[in-house]
GROMACS .gro file of C-alpha atoms in nm:
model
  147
    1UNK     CA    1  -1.226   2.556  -2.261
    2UNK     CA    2  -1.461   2.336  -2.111
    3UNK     CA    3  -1.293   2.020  -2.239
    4UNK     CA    4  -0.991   2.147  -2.042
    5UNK     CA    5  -1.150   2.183  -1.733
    6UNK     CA    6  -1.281   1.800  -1.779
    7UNK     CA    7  -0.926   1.697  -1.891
    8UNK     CA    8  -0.806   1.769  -1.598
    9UNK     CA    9  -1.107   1.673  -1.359
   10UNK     CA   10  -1.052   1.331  -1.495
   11UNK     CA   11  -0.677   1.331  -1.464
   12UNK     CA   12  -0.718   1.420  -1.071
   13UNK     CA   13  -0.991   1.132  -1.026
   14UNK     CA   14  -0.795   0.852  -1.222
   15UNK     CA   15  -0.522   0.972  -0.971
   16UNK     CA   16  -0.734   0.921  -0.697
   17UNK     CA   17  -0.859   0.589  -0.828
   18UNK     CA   18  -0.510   0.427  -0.866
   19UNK     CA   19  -0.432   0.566  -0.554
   20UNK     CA   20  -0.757   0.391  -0.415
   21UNK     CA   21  -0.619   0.102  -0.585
   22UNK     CA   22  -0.258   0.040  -0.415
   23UNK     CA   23  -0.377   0.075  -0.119
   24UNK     CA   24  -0.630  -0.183  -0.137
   25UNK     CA   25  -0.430  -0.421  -0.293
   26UNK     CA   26  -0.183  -0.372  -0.015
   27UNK     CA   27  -0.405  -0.412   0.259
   28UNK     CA   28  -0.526  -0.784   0.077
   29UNK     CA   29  -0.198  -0.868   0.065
   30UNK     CA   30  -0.175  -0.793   0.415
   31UNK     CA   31  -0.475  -1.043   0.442
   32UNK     CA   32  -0.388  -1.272   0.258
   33UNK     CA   33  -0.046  -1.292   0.426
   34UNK     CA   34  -0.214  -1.369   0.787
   35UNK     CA   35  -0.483  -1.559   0.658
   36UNK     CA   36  -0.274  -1.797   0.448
   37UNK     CA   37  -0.183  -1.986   0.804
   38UNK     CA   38   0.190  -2.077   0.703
   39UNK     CA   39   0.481  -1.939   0.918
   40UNK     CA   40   0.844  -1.983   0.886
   41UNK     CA   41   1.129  -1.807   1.165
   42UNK     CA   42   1.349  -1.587   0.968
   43UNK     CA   43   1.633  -1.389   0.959
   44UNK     CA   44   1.638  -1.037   0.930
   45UNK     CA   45   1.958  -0.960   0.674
   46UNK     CA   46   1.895  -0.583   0.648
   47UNK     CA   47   1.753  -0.290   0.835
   48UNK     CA   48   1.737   0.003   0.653
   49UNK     CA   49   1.541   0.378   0.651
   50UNK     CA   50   1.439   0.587   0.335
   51UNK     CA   51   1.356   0.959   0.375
   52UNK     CA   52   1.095   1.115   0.108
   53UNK     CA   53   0.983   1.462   0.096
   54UNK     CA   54   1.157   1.817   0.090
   55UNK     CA   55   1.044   2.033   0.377
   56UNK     CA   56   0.836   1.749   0.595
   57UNK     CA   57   1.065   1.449   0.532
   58UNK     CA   58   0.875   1.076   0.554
   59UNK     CA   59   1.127   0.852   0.665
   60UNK     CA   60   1.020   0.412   0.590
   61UNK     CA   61   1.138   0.160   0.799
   62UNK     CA   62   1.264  -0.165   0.573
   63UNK     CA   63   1.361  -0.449   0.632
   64UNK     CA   64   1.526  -0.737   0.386
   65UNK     CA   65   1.410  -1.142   0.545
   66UNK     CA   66   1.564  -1.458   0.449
   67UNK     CA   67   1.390  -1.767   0.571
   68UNK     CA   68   1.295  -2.120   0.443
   69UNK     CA   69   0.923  -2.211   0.302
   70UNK     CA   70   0.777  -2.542   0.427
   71UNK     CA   71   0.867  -2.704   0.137
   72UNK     CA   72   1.265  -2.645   0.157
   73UNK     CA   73   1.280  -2.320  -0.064
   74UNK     CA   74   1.528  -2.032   0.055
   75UNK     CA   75   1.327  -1.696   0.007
   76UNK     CA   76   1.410  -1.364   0.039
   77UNK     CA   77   1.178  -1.092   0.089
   78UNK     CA   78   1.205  -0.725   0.075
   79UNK     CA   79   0.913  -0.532   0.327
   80UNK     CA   80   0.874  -0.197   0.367
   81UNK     CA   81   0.733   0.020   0.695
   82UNK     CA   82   0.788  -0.256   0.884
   83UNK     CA   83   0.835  -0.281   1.283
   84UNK     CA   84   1.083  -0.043   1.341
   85UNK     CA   85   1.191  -0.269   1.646
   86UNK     CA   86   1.349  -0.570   1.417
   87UNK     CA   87   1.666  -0.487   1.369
   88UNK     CA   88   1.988  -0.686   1.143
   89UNK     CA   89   2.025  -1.068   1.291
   90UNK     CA   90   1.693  -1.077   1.475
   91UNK     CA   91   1.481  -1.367   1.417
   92UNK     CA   92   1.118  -1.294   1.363
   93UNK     CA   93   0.868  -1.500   1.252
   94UNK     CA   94   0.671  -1.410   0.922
   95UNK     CA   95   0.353  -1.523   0.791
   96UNK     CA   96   0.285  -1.585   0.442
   97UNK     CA   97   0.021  -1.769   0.151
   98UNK     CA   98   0.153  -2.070   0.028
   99UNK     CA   99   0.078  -1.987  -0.321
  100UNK     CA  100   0.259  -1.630  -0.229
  101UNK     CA  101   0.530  -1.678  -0.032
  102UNK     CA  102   0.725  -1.402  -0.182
  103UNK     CA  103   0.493  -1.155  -0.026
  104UNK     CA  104   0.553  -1.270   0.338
  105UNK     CA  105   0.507  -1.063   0.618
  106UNK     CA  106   0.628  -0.924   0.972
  107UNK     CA  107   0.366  -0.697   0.990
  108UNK     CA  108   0.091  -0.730   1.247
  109UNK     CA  109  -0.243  -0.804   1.116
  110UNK     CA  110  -0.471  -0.549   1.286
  111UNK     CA  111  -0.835  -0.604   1.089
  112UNK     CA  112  -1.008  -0.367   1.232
  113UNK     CA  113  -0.774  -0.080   1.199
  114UNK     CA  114  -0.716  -0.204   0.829
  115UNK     CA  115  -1.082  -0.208   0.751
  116UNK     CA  116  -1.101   0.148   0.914
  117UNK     CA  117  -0.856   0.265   0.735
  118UNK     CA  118  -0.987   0.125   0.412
  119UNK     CA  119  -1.300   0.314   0.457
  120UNK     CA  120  -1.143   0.654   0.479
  121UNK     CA  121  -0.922   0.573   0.164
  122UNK     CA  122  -1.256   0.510  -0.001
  123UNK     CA  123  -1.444   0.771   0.122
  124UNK     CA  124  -1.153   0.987   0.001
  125UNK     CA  125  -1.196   0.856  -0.335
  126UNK     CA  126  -1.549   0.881  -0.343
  127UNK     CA  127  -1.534   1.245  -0.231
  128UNK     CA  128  -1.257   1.328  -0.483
  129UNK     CA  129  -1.426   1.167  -0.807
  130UNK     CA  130  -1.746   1.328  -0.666
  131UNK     CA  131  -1.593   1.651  -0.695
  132UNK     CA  132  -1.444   1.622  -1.033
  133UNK     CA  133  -1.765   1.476  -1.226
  134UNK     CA  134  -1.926   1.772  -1.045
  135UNK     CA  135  -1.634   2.060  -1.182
  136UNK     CA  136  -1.680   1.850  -1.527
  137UNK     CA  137  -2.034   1.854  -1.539
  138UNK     CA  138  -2.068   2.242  -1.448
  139UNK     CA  139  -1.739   2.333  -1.618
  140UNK     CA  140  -1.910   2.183  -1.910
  141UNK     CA  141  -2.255   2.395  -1.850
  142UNK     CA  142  -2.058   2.691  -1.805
  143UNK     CA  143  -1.898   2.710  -2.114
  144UNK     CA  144  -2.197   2.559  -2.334
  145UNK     CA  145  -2.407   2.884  -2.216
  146UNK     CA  146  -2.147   3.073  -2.357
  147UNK     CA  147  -2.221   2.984  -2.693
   0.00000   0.00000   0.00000
């Protein structure tokens, strides 16, 4: 029974890892974007929303860019939550990497509130894999005195 109990403590905290995961790995895209130093005007094709959820609906803001790279290439880029003010035809102006620039951005680059917010997602996943080695390791105790 114990083994159960672990099973799923490490089911919940490889859950919280990977979510721990995309969300750093968007935020240094994010970075990477901004700090990459190339810009390029573009069009904005497509404005769209998505809604997720059942009772408390999430709706995302997206946005589809076509623009030109600095070294003649037509991109298009798909971004999603971005400013909900850009709307279909405007021109904006989107940072990228040069080795990336399929990941381009309109997004504001706001470091601090990215590096706050990065702290909370890890404390989260600290706290959560905290918990579940703890319910593993007494789960396991538990059910060994049984015996």
């Amino acid at each position: 029974m114990g083994l159960i109990f672990c099973a799923v403590a490490a089911v919940i905290a490889c859950g919280a890892l990977a979510m721990g995961g995309v969300l750093l790995r968007r935020a240094l895209r994010l970075r990477a974007a901004w700090r990459g130093g190339l810009t390029a005007e573009a069009r904005c094709l497509r404005a769209y929303t998505t809604t997720s959820g059942g009772d408390s609906p999430i709706t995302h803001q997206h946005h589809v860019y076509e623009f030109t790279t600095g070294d003649g290439r037509q991109m298009r880029v798909s971004e999603e939550d971005g400013p909900a003010t850009i709307v279909e035809g405007d021109i904006v102006v989107l940072r990228y990497a040069a080795d990336a620039p399929e990941r381009a951005t309109a997004k504001p680059y706001r470091p601090v509130a990215l590096a706050v917010g990065m702290g909370c997602v890890a404390l989260f996943v600290l706290f959560v894999v905290g918990f579940c080695v703890f319910f593993a390791v007494t789960a396991l105790a538990v059910t060994s005195e049984d015996f």
